[in-house]
């Protein structure tokens, strides 16, 4: 993946995604899930690890395009697109 490009899988997802935050290992990262219009759906903080991080999405989310945004303490952001398809 290119720098600044977050890797998310599986894509499409049935409700659980994994985010590769290994570049930011040991840092507390803010994770935000946005819908296709940019509305915030969920937000959590987690400590990045070498292993992909599991993110459990709300069961109420409709099928469609979403964005996962991760932000480091220094303000640097990465964004990935993913699709929910159940």
PDB file of N, CA, C and O in Angstrom:
ATOM      1  N   UNK A   1       0.847  -1.205   0.000  1.00  0.00           N
ATOM      2  CA  UNK A   1       0.000   0.000   0.000  1.00  0.00           C
ATOM      3  C   UNK A   1       0.879   1.250   0.000  1.00  0.00           C
ATOM      4  O   UNK A   1       1.984   1.217   0.528  1.00  0.00           O
ATOM      5  N   UNK A   2       0.373   2.308  -0.565  1.00  0.00           N
ATOM      6  CA  UNK A   2       1.133   3.559  -0.587  1.00  0.00           C
ATOM      7  C   UNK A   2       1.089   4.180   0.799  1.00  0.00           C
ATOM      8  O   UNK A   2       0.161   3.947   1.547  1.00  0.00           O
ATOM      9  N   UNK A   3       2.074   5.007   1.130  1.00  0.00           N
ATOM     10  CA  UNK A   3       1.993   5.749   2.392  1.00  0.00           C
ATOM     11  C   UNK A   3       0.739   6.611   2.385  1.00  0.00           C
ATOM     12  O   UNK A   3       0.360   7.150   1.348  1.00  0.00           O
ATOM     13  N   UNK A   4       0.096   6.729   3.516  1.00  0.00           N
ATOM     14  CA  UNK A   4      -1.125   7.526   3.582  1.00  0.00           C
ATOM     15  C   UNK A   4      -2.343   6.748   3.143  1.00  0.00           C
ATOM     16  O   UNK A   4      -3.442   7.237   3.178  1.00  0.00           O
ATOM     17  N   UNK A   5      -2.133   5.482   2.740  1.00  0.00           N
ATOM     18  CA  UNK A   5      -3.259   4.660   2.290  1.00  0.00           C
ATOM     19  C   UNK A   5      -3.469   3.542   3.307  1.00  0.00           C
ATOM     20  O   UNK A   5      -2.587   2.732   3.517  1.00  0.00           O
ATOM     21  N   UNK A   6      -4.603   3.571   3.946  1.00  0.00           N
ATOM     22  CA  UNK A   6      -4.942   2.571   4.948  1.00  0.00           C
ATOM     23  C   UNK A   6      -5.430   1.309   4.244  1.00  0.00           C
ATOM     24  O   UNK A   6      -6.142   1.394   3.254  1.00  0.00           O
ATOM     25  N   UNK A   7      -5.054   0.155   4.768  1.00  0.00           N
ATOM     26  CA  UNK A   7      -5.524  -1.110   4.200  1.00  0.00           C
ATOM     27  C   UNK A   7      -6.605  -1.693   5.095  1.00  0.00           C
ATOM     28  O   UNK A   7      -6.397  -1.838   6.300  1.00  0.00           O
ATOM     29  N   UNK A   8      -7.754  -1.993   4.492  1.00  0.00           N
ATOM     30  CA  UNK A   8      -8.894  -2.547   5.222  1.00  0.00           C
ATOM     31  C   UNK A   8      -9.350  -3.806   4.502  1.00  0.00           C
ATOM     32  O   UNK A   8      -9.433  -3.835   3.284  1.00  0.00           O
ATOM     33  N   UNK A   9      -9.637  -4.857   5.264  1.00  0.00           N
ATOM     34  CA  UNK A   9     -10.132  -6.092   4.658  1.00  0.00           C
ATOM     35  C   UNK A   9     -11.030  -6.801   5.646  1.00  0.00           C
ATOM     36  O   UNK A   9     -10.959  -6.499   6.846  1.00  0.00           O
ATOM     37  N   UNK A  10     -11.901  -7.717   5.308  1.00  0.00           N
ATOM     38  CA  UNK A  10     -12.272  -8.014   3.921  1.00  0.00           C
ATOM     39  C   UNK A  10     -13.072  -6.862   3.323  1.00  0.00           C
ATOM     40  O   UNK A  10     -13.644  -6.067   4.055  1.00  0.00           O
ATOM     41  N   UNK A  11     -13.085  -6.798   2.025  1.00  0.00           N
ATOM     42  CA  UNK A  11     -13.805  -5.720   1.356  1.00  0.00           C
ATOM     43  C   UNK A  11     -14.371  -6.280   0.054  1.00  0.00           C
ATOM     44  O   UNK A  11     -13.591  -6.596  -0.827  1.00  0.00           O
ATOM     45  N   UNK A  12     -15.675  -6.469  -0.052  1.00  0.00           N
ATOM     46  CA  UNK A  12     -16.718  -6.047   0.889  1.00  0.00           C
ATOM     47  C   UNK A  12     -16.726  -6.858   2.192  1.00  0.00           C
ATOM     48  O   UNK A  12     -16.205  -7.958   2.247  1.00  0.00           O
ATOM     49  N   UNK A  13     -17.348  -6.256   3.209  1.00  0.00           N
ATOM     50  CA  UNK A  13     -17.418  -6.837   4.545  1.00  0.00           C
ATOM     51  C   UNK A  13     -18.863  -7.100   4.937  1.00  0.00           C
ATOM     52  O   UNK A  13     -19.763  -6.379   4.533  1.00  0.00           O
ATOM     53  N   UNK A  14     -19.048  -8.127   5.767  1.00  0.00           N
ATOM     54  CA  UNK A  14     -20.396  -8.422   6.277  1.00  0.00           C
ATOM     55  C   UNK A  14     -20.615  -7.778   7.644  1.00  0.00           C
ATOM     56  O   UNK A  14     -21.651  -7.992   8.263  1.00  0.00           O
ATOM     57  N   UNK A  15     -19.661  -7.018   8.128  1.00  0.00           N
ATOM     58  CA  UNK A  15     -19.886  -6.333   9.407  1.00  0.00           C
ATOM     59  C   UNK A  15     -18.687  -6.262  10.327  1.00  0.00           C
ATOM     60  O   UNK A  15     -18.715  -5.565  11.338  1.00  0.00           O
ATOM     61  N   UNK A  16     -17.619  -6.980  10.006  1.00  0.00           N
ATOM     62  CA  UNK A  16     -16.374  -6.858  10.763  1.00  0.00           C
ATOM     63  C   UNK A  16     -15.275  -6.540   9.758  1.00  0.00           C
ATOM     64  O   UNK A  16     -15.187  -7.194   8.720  1.00  0.00           O
ATOM     65  N   UNK A  17     -14.490  -5.520  10.050  1.00  0.00           N
ATOM     66  CA  UNK A  17     -13.351  -5.212   9.185  1.00  0.00           C
ATOM     67  C   UNK A  17     -12.070  -5.257  10.011  1.00  0.00           C
ATOM     68  O   UNK A  17     -12.105  -5.141  11.238  1.00  0.00           O
ATOM     69  N   UNK A  18     -10.977  -5.429   9.321  1.00  0.00           N
ATOM     70  CA  UNK A  18      -9.659  -5.394   9.945  1.00  0.00           C
ATOM     71  C   UNK A  18      -8.872  -4.274   9.292  1.00  0.00           C
ATOM     72  O   UNK A  18      -8.867  -4.156   8.058  1.00  0.00           O
ATOM     73  N   UNK A  19      -8.222  -3.452  10.121  1.00  0.00           N
ATOM     74  CA  UNK A  19      -7.435  -2.322   9.623  1.00  0.00           C
ATOM     75  C   UNK A  19      -5.971  -2.581   9.918  1.00  0.00           C
ATOM     76  O   UNK A  19      -5.614  -2.923  11.044  1.00  0.00           O
ATOM     77  N   UNK A  20      -5.142  -2.425   8.902  1.00  0.00           N
ATOM     78  CA  UNK A  20      -3.706  -2.599   9.075  1.00  0.00           C
ATOM     79  C   UNK A  20      -3.097  -1.276   9.521  1.00  0.00           C
ATOM     80  O   UNK A  20      -2.935  -0.357   8.718  1.00  0.00           O
ATOM     81  N   UNK A  21      -2.779  -1.183  10.808  1.00  0.00           N
ATOM     82  CA  UNK A  21      -2.192   0.036  11.374  1.00  0.00           C
ATOM     83  C   UNK A  21      -0.742  -0.204  11.786  1.00  0.00           C
ATOM     84  O   UNK A  21      -0.198   0.521  12.614  1.00  0.00           O
ATOM     85  N   UNK A  22      -0.124  -1.220  11.198  1.00  0.00           N
ATOM     86  CA  UNK A  22       1.210  -1.632  11.650  1.00  0.00           C
ATOM     87  C   UNK A  22       2.263  -0.524  11.506  1.00  0.00           C
ATOM     88  O   UNK A  22       3.236  -0.489  12.259  1.00  0.00           O
ATOM     89  N   UNK A  23       2.054   0.399  10.554  1.00  0.00           N
ATOM     90  CA  UNK A  23       2.996   1.517  10.387  1.00  0.00           C
ATOM     91  C   UNK A  23       3.044   2.395  11.640  1.00  0.00           C
ATOM     92  O   UNK A  23       4.013   3.117  11.856  1.00  0.00           O
ATOM     93  N   UNK A  24       1.974   2.370  12.414  1.00  0.00           N
ATOM     94  CA  UNK A  24       1.830   3.271  13.558  1.00  0.00           C
ATOM     95  C   UNK A  24       1.900   2.503  14.874  1.00  0.00           C
ATOM     96  O   UNK A  24       1.328   2.925  15.872  1.00  0.00           O
ATOM     97  N   UNK A  25       2.573   1.367  14.859  1.00  0.00           N
ATOM     98  CA  UNK A  25       2.639   0.480  16.017  1.00  0.00           C
ATOM     99  C   UNK A  25       2.968   1.238  17.307  1.00  0.00           C
ATOM    100  O   UNK A  25       3.883   2.050  17.332  1.00  0.00           O
ATOM    101  N   UNK A  26       2.193   0.961  18.362  1.00  0.00           N
ATOM    102  CA  UNK A  26       2.446   1.557  19.673  1.00  0.00           C
ATOM    103  C   UNK A  26       1.786   2.906  19.875  1.00  0.00           C
ATOM    104  O   UNK A  26       1.753   3.412  20.998  1.00  0.00           O
ATOM    105  N   UNK A  27       1.246   3.497  18.811  1.00  0.00           N
ATOM    106  CA  UNK A  27       0.592   4.800  18.950  1.00  0.00           C
ATOM    107  C   UNK A  27      -0.898   4.624  19.207  1.00  0.00           C
ATOM    108  O   UNK A  27      -1.513   3.688  18.727  1.00  0.00           O
ATOM    109  N   UNK A  28      -1.467   5.552  19.963  1.00  0.00           N
ATOM    110  CA  UNK A  28      -2.918   5.556  20.153  1.00  0.00           C
ATOM    111  C   UNK A  28      -3.546   6.242  18.946  1.00  0.00           C
ATOM    112  O   UNK A  28      -3.235   7.405  18.663  1.00  0.00           O
ATOM    113  N   UNK A  29      -4.381   5.505  18.242  1.00  0.00           N
ATOM    114  CA  UNK A  29      -4.948   5.977  16.981  1.00  0.00           C
ATOM    115  C   UNK A  29      -6.454   6.142  17.157  1.00  0.00           C
ATOM    116  O   UNK A  29      -7.115   5.301  17.754  1.00  0.00           O
ATOM    117  N   UNK A  30      -6.983   7.255  16.657  1.00  0.00           N
ATOM    118  CA  UNK A  30      -8.434   7.449  16.653  1.00  0.00           C
ATOM    119  C   UNK A  30      -8.978   6.909  15.341  1.00  0.00           C
ATOM    120  O   UNK A  30      -8.521   7.284  14.266  1.00  0.00           O
ATOM    121  N   UNK A  31      -9.940   6.012  15.469  1.00  0.00           N
ATOM    122  CA  UNK A  31     -10.573   5.381  14.316  1.00  0.00           C
ATOM    123  C   UNK A  31     -11.983   5.953  14.183  1.00  0.00           C
ATOM    124  O   UNK A  31     -12.723   5.992  15.164  1.00  0.00           O
ATOM    125  N   UNK A  32     -12.342   6.367  12.971  1.00  0.00           N
ATOM    126  CA  UNK A  32     -13.696   6.869  12.732  1.00  0.00           C
ATOM    127  C   UNK A  32     -14.265   6.168  11.509  1.00  0.00           C
ATOM    128  O   UNK A  32     -13.582   6.014  10.503  1.00  0.00           O
ATOM    129  N   UNK A  33     -15.522   5.768  11.623  1.00  0.00           N
ATOM    130  CA  UNK A  33     -16.239   5.194  10.485  1.00  0.00           C
ATOM    131  C   UNK A  33     -17.232   6.237  10.004  1.00  0.00           C
ATOM    132  O   UNK A  33     -18.027   6.763  10.792  1.00  0.00           O
ATOM    133  N   UNK A  34     -17.168   6.548   8.702  1.00  0.00           N
ATOM    134  CA  UNK A  34     -18.043   7.555   8.097  1.00  0.00           C
ATOM    135  C   UNK A  34     -18.853   6.901   6.993  1.00  0.00           C
ATOM    136  O   UNK A  34     -18.369   5.987   6.315  1.00  0.00           O
ATOM    137  N   UNK A  35     -20.076   7.388   6.794  1.00  0.00           N
ATOM    138  CA  UNK A  35     -20.840   6.861   5.661  1.00  0.00           C
ATOM    139  C   UNK A  35     -20.471   7.618   4.395  1.00  0.00           C
ATOM    140  O   UNK A  35     -19.612   8.504   4.403  1.00  0.00           O
ATOM    141  N   UNK A  36     -21.120   7.270   3.290  1.00  0.00           N
ATOM    142  CA  UNK A  36     -20.727   7.830   1.988  1.00  0.00           C
ATOM    143  C   UNK A  36     -20.943   9.345   1.924  1.00  0.00           C
ATOM    144  O   UNK A  36     -20.350  10.016   1.096  1.00  0.00           O
ATOM    145  N   UNK A  37     -21.776   9.881   2.822  1.00  0.00           N
ATOM    146  CA  UNK A  37     -22.001  11.335   2.850  1.00  0.00           C
ATOM    147  C   UNK A  37     -21.066  12.032   3.831  1.00  0.00           C
ATOM    148  O   UNK A  37     -21.148  13.241   4.015  1.00  0.00           O
ATOM    149  N   UNK A  38     -20.226  11.236   4.518  1.00  0.00           N
ATOM    150  CA  UNK A  38     -19.277  11.824   5.453  1.00  0.00           C
ATOM    151  C   UNK A  38     -19.814  11.976   6.863  1.00  0.00           C
ATOM    152  O   UNK A  38     -19.189  12.626   7.699  1.00  0.00           O
ATOM    153  N   UNK A  39     -20.982  11.375   7.149  1.00  0.00           N
ATOM    154  CA  UNK A  39     -21.522  11.441   8.504  1.00  0.00           C
ATOM    155  C   UNK A  39     -20.794  10.440   9.391  1.00  0.00           C
ATOM    156  O   UNK A  39     -20.553   9.295   8.994  1.00  0.00           O
ATOM    157  N   UNK A  40     -20.466  10.870  10.613  1.00  0.00           N
ATOM    158  CA  UNK A  40     -19.756  10.017  11.553  1.00  0.00           C
ATOM    159  C   UNK A  40     -20.698   8.947  12.095  1.00  0.00           C
ATOM    160  O   UNK A  40     -21.777   9.258  12.598  1.00  0.00           O
ATOM    161  N   UNK A  41     -20.282   7.699  11.988  1.00  0.00           N
ATOM    162  CA  UNK A  41     -21.103   6.579  12.431  1.00  0.00           C
ATOM    163  C   UNK A  41     -20.584   5.991  13.725  1.00  0.00           C
ATOM    164  O   UNK A  41     -21.341   5.699  14.628  1.00  0.00           O
ATOM    165  N   UNK A  42     -19.287   5.816  13.799  1.00  0.00           N
ATOM    166  CA  UNK A  42     -18.730   5.344  15.053  1.00  0.00           C
ATOM    167  C   UNK A  42     -17.300   5.812  15.177  1.00  0.00           C
ATOM    168  O   UNK A  42     -16.662   6.160  14.186  1.00  0.00           O
ATOM    169  N   UNK A  43     -16.845   5.862  16.433  1.00  0.00           N
ATOM    170  CA  UNK A  43     -15.515   6.389  16.703  1.00  0.00           C
ATOM    171  C   UNK A  43     -14.941   5.620  17.877  1.00  0.00           C
ATOM    172  O   UNK A  43     -15.659   5.328  18.832  1.00  0.00           O
ATOM    173  N   UNK A  44     -13.679   5.258  17.804  1.00  0.00           N
ATOM    174  CA  UNK A  44     -13.024   4.612  18.932  1.00  0.00           C
ATOM    175  C   UNK A  44     -11.543   4.915  18.890  1.00  0.00           C
ATOM    176  O   UNK A  44     -10.997   5.275  17.845  1.00  0.00           O
ATOM    177  N   UNK A  45     -10.914   4.778  20.035  1.00  0.00           N
ATOM    178  CA  UNK A  45      -9.466   4.926  20.112  1.00  0.00           C
ATOM    179  C   UNK A  45      -8.867   3.563  20.361  1.00  0.00           C
ATOM    180  O   UNK A  45      -9.398   2.788  21.160  1.00  0.00           O
ATOM    181  N   UNK A  46      -7.780   3.249  19.680  1.00  0.00           N
ATOM    182  CA  UNK A  46      -7.095   1.992  19.942  1.00  0.00           C
ATOM    183  C   UNK A  46      -5.607   2.174  19.755  1.00  0.00           C
ATOM    184  O   UNK A  46      -5.157   3.136  19.153  1.00  0.00           O
ATOM    185  N   UNK A  47      -4.862   1.246  20.339  1.00  0.00           N
ATOM    186  CA  UNK A  47      -3.408   1.294  20.221  1.00  0.00           C
ATOM    187  C   UNK A  47      -3.007   0.421  19.043  1.00  0.00           C
ATOM    188  O   UNK A  47      -3.342  -0.763  18.993  1.00  0.00           O
ATOM    189  N   UNK A  48      -2.317   1.019  18.085  1.00  0.00           N
ATOM    190  CA  UNK A  48      -1.923   0.299  16.874  1.00  0.00           C
ATOM    191  C   UNK A  48      -0.921  -0.799  17.223  1.00  0.00           C
ATOM    192  O   UNK A  48      -0.079  -0.644  18.107  1.00  0.00           O
ATOM    193  N   UNK A  49      -1.042  -1.903  16.509  1.00  0.00           N
ATOM    194  CA  UNK A  49      -0.214  -3.067  16.744  1.00  0.00           C
ATOM    195  C   UNK A  49       0.294  -3.565  15.380  1.00  0.00           C
ATOM    196  O   UNK A  49      -0.144  -3.092  14.336  1.00  0.00           O
ATOM    197  N   UNK A  50       1.195  -4.541  15.416  1.00  0.00           N
ATOM    198  CA  UNK A  50       1.675  -5.107  14.151  1.00  0.00           C
ATOM    199  C   UNK A  50       0.584  -5.946  13.489  1.00  0.00           C
ATOM    200  O   UNK A  50       0.530  -6.055  12.276  1.00  0.00           O
ATOM    201  N   UNK A  51      -0.286  -6.536  14.297  1.00  0.00           N
ATOM    202  CA  UNK A  51      -1.375  -7.354  13.747  1.00  0.00           C
ATOM    203  C   UNK A  51      -2.531  -6.439  13.340  1.00  0.00           C
ATOM    204  O   UNK A  51      -2.766  -5.409  13.980  1.00  0.00           O
ATOM    205  N   UNK A  52      -3.272  -6.791  12.274  1.00  0.00           N
ATOM    206  CA  UNK A  52      -4.439  -5.981  11.895  1.00  0.00           C
ATOM    207  C   UNK A  52      -5.447  -5.890  13.045  1.00  0.00           C
ATOM    208  O   UNK A  52      -5.631  -6.840  13.797  1.00  0.00           O
ATOM    209  N   UNK A  53      -6.075  -4.727  13.179  1.00  0.00           N
ATOM    210  CA  UNK A  53      -7.008  -4.462  14.273  1.00  0.00           C
ATOM    211  C   UNK A  53      -8.429  -4.767  13.829  1.00  0.00           C
ATOM    212  O   UNK A  53      -8.866  -4.282  12.789  1.00  0.00           O
ATOM    213  N   UNK A  54      -9.127  -5.526  14.655  1.00  0.00           N
ATOM    214  CA  UNK A  54     -10.527  -5.832  14.352  1.00  0.00           C
ATOM    215  C   UNK A  54     -11.412  -4.652  14.736  1.00  0.00           C
ATOM    216  O   UNK A  54     -11.283  -4.109  15.830  1.00  0.00           O
ATOM    217  N   UNK A  55     -12.294  -4.268  13.829  1.00  0.00           N
ATOM    218  CA  UNK A  55     -13.271  -3.217  14.105  1.00  0.00           C
ATOM    219  C   UNK A  55     -14.657  -3.795  13.845  1.00  0.00           C
ATOM    220  O   UNK A  55     -14.971  -4.211  12.732  1.00  0.00           O
ATOM    221  N   UNK A  56     -15.437  -3.857  14.905  1.00  0.00           N
ATOM    222  CA  UNK A  56     -16.780  -4.429  14.830  1.00  0.00           C
ATOM    223  C   UNK A  56     -17.728  -3.302  14.444  1.00  0.00           C
ATOM    224  O   UNK A  56     -17.829  -2.306  15.146  1.00  0.00           O
ATOM    225  N   UNK A  57     -18.393  -3.454  13.321  1.00  0.00           N
ATOM    226  CA  UNK A  57     -19.306  -2.407  12.841  1.00  0.00           C
ATOM    227  C   UNK A  57     -20.712  -2.666  13.366  1.00  0.00           C
ATOM    228  O   UNK A  57     -21.100  -3.798  13.621  1.00  0.00           O
ATOM    229  N   UNK A  58     -21.461  -1.588  13.503  1.00  0.00           N
ATOM    230  CA  UNK A  58     -22.837  -1.713  13.969  1.00  0.00           C
ATOM    231  C   UNK A  58     -23.656  -2.594  13.024  1.00  0.00           C
ATOM    232  O   UNK A  58     -23.554  -2.475  11.804  1.00  0.00           O
ATOM    233  N   UNK A  59     -24.460  -3.463  13.606  1.00  0.00           N
ATOM    234  CA  UNK A  59     -25.309  -4.355  12.803  1.00  0.00           C
ATOM    235  C   UNK A  59     -26.397  -3.581  12.059  1.00  0.00           C
ATOM    236  O   UNK A  59     -27.039  -4.124  11.167  1.00  0.00           O
ATOM    237  N   UNK A  60     -26.626  -2.334  12.441  1.00  0.00           N
ATOM    238  CA  UNK A  60     -27.706  -1.558  11.811  1.00  0.00           C
ATOM    239  C   UNK A  60     -27.245  -0.862  10.534  1.00  0.00           C
ATOM    240  O   UNK A  60     -28.059  -0.269   9.835  1.00  0.00           O
ATOM    241  N   UNK A  61     -25.953  -0.924  10.238  1.00  0.00           N
ATOM    242  CA  UNK A  61     -25.479  -0.241   9.029  1.00  0.00           C
ATOM    243  C   UNK A  61     -26.042  -0.906   7.775  1.00  0.00           C
ATOM    244  O   UNK A  61     -26.064  -2.127   7.667  1.00  0.00           O
ATOM    245  N   UNK A  62     -26.468  -0.079   6.846  1.00  0.00           N
ATOM    246  CA  UNK A  62     -27.017  -0.584   5.593  1.00  0.00           C
ATOM    247  C   UNK A  62     -25.888  -0.954   4.642  1.00  0.00           C
ATOM    248  O   UNK A  62     -24.762  -0.476   4.786  1.00  0.00           O
ATOM    249  N   UNK A  63     -26.207  -1.786   3.661  1.00  0.00           N
ATOM    250  CA  UNK A  63     -25.234  -2.089   2.614  1.00  0.00           C
ATOM    251  C   UNK A  63     -24.838  -0.802   1.907  1.00  0.00           C
ATOM    252  O   UNK A  63     -25.668   0.092   1.724  1.00  0.00           O
ATOM    253  N   UNK A  64     -23.581  -0.710   1.503  1.00  0.00           N
ATOM    254  CA  UNK A  64     -23.148   0.471   0.768  1.00  0.00           C
ATOM    255  C   UNK A  64     -21.704   0.822   1.068  1.00  0.00           C
ATOM    256  O   UNK A  64     -20.973   0.050   1.686  1.00  0.00           O
ATOM    257  N   UNK A  65     -21.310   2.006   0.620  1.00  0.00           N
ATOM    258  CA  UNK A  65     -19.937   2.481   0.722  1.00  0.00           C
ATOM    259  C   UNK A  65     -19.722   3.235   2.034  1.00  0.00           C
ATOM    260  O   UNK A  65     -20.539   4.069   2.422  1.00  0.00           O
ATOM    261  N   UNK A  66     -18.597   2.928   2.678  1.00  0.00           N
ATOM    262  CA  UNK A  66     -18.215   3.608   3.916  1.00  0.00           C
ATOM    263  C   UNK A  66     -16.734   3.962   3.851  1.00  0.00           C
ATOM    264  O   UNK A  66     -15.999   3.445   3.008  1.00  0.00           O
ATOM    265  N   UNK A  67     -16.340   4.837   4.760  1.00  0.00           N
ATOM    266  CA  UNK A  67     -14.937   5.235   4.862  1.00  0.00           C
ATOM    267  C   UNK A  67     -14.444   4.960   6.272  1.00  0.00           C
ATOM    268  O   UNK A  67     -15.160   5.220   7.236  1.00  0.00           O
ATOM    269  N   UNK A  68     -13.235   4.446   6.359  1.00  0.00           N
ATOM    270  CA  UNK A  68     -12.566   4.297   7.644  1.00  0.00           C
ATOM    271  C   UNK A  68     -11.435   5.304   7.671  1.00  0.00           C
ATOM    272  O   UNK A  68     -10.600   5.320   6.770  1.00  0.00           O
ATOM    273  N   UNK A  69     -11.448   6.152   8.697  1.00  0.00           N
ATOM    274  CA  UNK A  69     -10.416   7.179   8.821  1.00  0.00           C
ATOM    275  C   UNK A  69      -9.635   6.903  10.100  1.00  0.00           C
ATOM    276  O   UNK A  69     -10.228   6.669  11.150  1.00  0.00           O
ATOM    277  N   UNK A  70      -8.328   6.883  10.001  1.00  0.00           N
ATOM    278  CA  UNK A  70      -7.499   6.728  11.193  1.00  0.00           C
ATOM    279  C   UNK A  70      -6.649   7.974  11.351  1.00  0.00           C
ATOM    280  O   UNK A  70      -6.152   8.524  10.366  1.00  0.00           O
ATOM    281  N   UNK A  71      -6.511   8.424  12.593  1.00  0.00           N
ATOM    282  CA  UNK A  71      -5.746   9.647  12.843  1.00  0.00           C
ATOM    283  C   UNK A  71      -4.777   9.411  13.987  1.00  0.00           C
ATOM    284  O   UNK A  71      -5.155   8.938  15.056  1.00  0.00           O
ATOM    285  N   UNK A  72      -3.513   9.748  13.724  1.00  0.00           N
ATOM    286  CA  UNK A  72      -2.466   9.635  14.734  1.00  0.00           C
ATOM    287  C   UNK A  72      -2.524  10.834  15.674  1.00  0.00           C
ATOM    288  O   UNK A  72      -3.113  11.862  15.341  1.00  0.00           O
ATOM    289  N   UNK A  73      -1.860  10.720  16.832  1.00  0.00           N
ATOM    290  CA  UNK A  73      -1.797  11.866  17.753  1.00  0.00           C
ATOM    291  C   UNK A  73      -1.231  13.128  17.096  1.00  0.00           C
ATOM    292  O   UNK A  73      -1.608  14.233  17.461  1.00  0.00           O
ATOM    293  N   UNK A  74      -0.352  12.987  16.103  1.00  0.00           N
ATOM    294  CA  UNK A  74       0.236  14.171  15.444  1.00  0.00           C
ATOM    295  C   UNK A  74      -0.687  14.780  14.395  1.00  0.00           C
ATOM    296  O   UNK A  74      -0.333  15.745  13.734  1.00  0.00           O
ATOM    297  N   UNK A  75      -1.880  14.192  14.220  1.00  0.00           N
ATOM    298  CA  UNK A  75      -2.861  14.761  13.291  1.00  0.00           C
ATOM    299  C   UNK A  75      -2.849  14.117  11.920  1.00  0.00           C
ATOM    300  O   UNK A  75      -3.747  14.351  11.121  1.00  0.00           O
ATOM    301  N   UNK A  76      -1.824  13.303  11.622  1.00  0.00           N
ATOM    302  CA  UNK A  76      -1.761  12.641  10.309  1.00  0.00           C
ATOM    303  C   UNK A  76      -2.937  11.679  10.156  1.00  0.00           C
ATOM    304  O   UNK A  76      -3.246  10.912  11.065  1.00  0.00           O
ATOM    305  N   UNK A  77      -3.573  11.727   8.999  1.00  0.00           N
ATOM    306  CA  UNK A  77      -4.748  10.879   8.749  1.00  0.00           C
ATOM    307  C   UNK A  77      -4.502   9.932   7.590  1.00  0.00           C
ATOM    308  O   UNK A  77      -3.775  10.254   6.659  1.00  0.00           O
ATOM    309  N   UNK A  78      -5.155   8.783   7.683  1.00  0.00           N
ATOM    310  CA  UNK A  78      -5.238   7.876   6.545  1.00  0.00           C
ATOM    311  C   UNK A  78      -6.707   7.500   6.393  1.00  0.00           C
ATOM    312  O   UNK A  78      -7.437   7.412   7.381  1.00  0.00           O
ATOM    313  N   UNK A  79      -7.115   7.285   5.155  1.00  0.00           N
ATOM    314  CA  UNK A  79      -8.512   6.944   4.883  1.00  0.00           C
ATOM    315  C   UNK A  79      -8.571   5.748   3.953  1.00  0.00           C
ATOM    316  O   UNK A  79      -7.767   5.630   3.030  1.00  0.00           O
ATOM    317  N   UNK A  80      -9.502   4.857   4.221  1.00  0.00           N
ATOM    318  CA  UNK A  80      -9.743   3.726   3.332  1.00  0.00           C
ATOM    319  C   UNK A  80     -11.242   3.655   3.044  1.00  0.00           C
ATOM    320  O   UNK A  80     -12.064   3.988   3.891  1.00  0.00           O
ATOM    321  N   UNK A  81     -11.572   3.199   1.851  1.00  0.00           N
ATOM    322  CA  UNK A  81     -12.971   2.965   1.474  1.00  0.00           C
ATOM    323  C   UNK A  81     -13.262   1.500   1.644  1.00  0.00           C
ATOM    324  O   UNK A  81     -12.417   0.663   1.345  1.00  0.00           O
ATOM    325  N   UNK A  82     -14.459   1.182   2.108  1.00  0.00           N
ATOM    326  CA  UNK A  82     -14.877  -0.218   2.130  1.00  0.00           C
ATOM    327  C   UNK A  82     -16.382  -0.280   1.926  1.00  0.00           C
ATOM    328  O   UNK A  82     -17.085   0.715   2.061  1.00  0.00           O
ATOM    329  N   UNK A  83     -16.832  -1.467   1.561  1.00  0.00           N
ATOM    330  CA  UNK A  83     -18.241  -1.685   1.249  1.00  0.00           C
ATOM    331  C   UNK A  83     -18.806  -2.685   2.242  1.00  0.00           C
ATOM    332  O   UNK A  83     -18.159  -3.684   2.549  1.00  0.00           O
ATOM    333  N   UNK A  84     -20.010  -2.407   2.732  1.00  0.00           N
ATOM    334  CA  UNK A  84     -20.747  -3.392   3.525  1.00  0.00           C
ATOM    335  C   UNK A  84     -21.717  -4.099   2.605  1.00  0.00           C
ATOM    336  O   UNK A  84     -22.480  -3.455   1.874  1.00  0.00           O
ATOM    337  N   UNK A  85     -21.659  -5.416   2.629  1.00  0.00           N
ATOM    338  CA  UNK A  85     -22.532  -6.221   1.793  1.00  0.00           C
ATOM    339  C   UNK A  85     -22.857  -7.483   2.585  1.00  0.00           C
ATOM    340  O   UNK A  85     -21.995  -8.303   2.858  1.00  0.00           O
ATOM    341  N   UNK A  86     -24.109  -7.578   3.032  1.00  0.00           N
ATOM    342  CA  UNK A  86     -24.502  -8.706   3.886  1.00  0.00           C
ATOM    343  C   UNK A  86     -25.347  -9.686   3.106  1.00  0.00           C
ATOM    344  O   UNK A  86     -26.046  -9.323   2.207  1.00  0.00           O
TER     345      UNK A  86
END
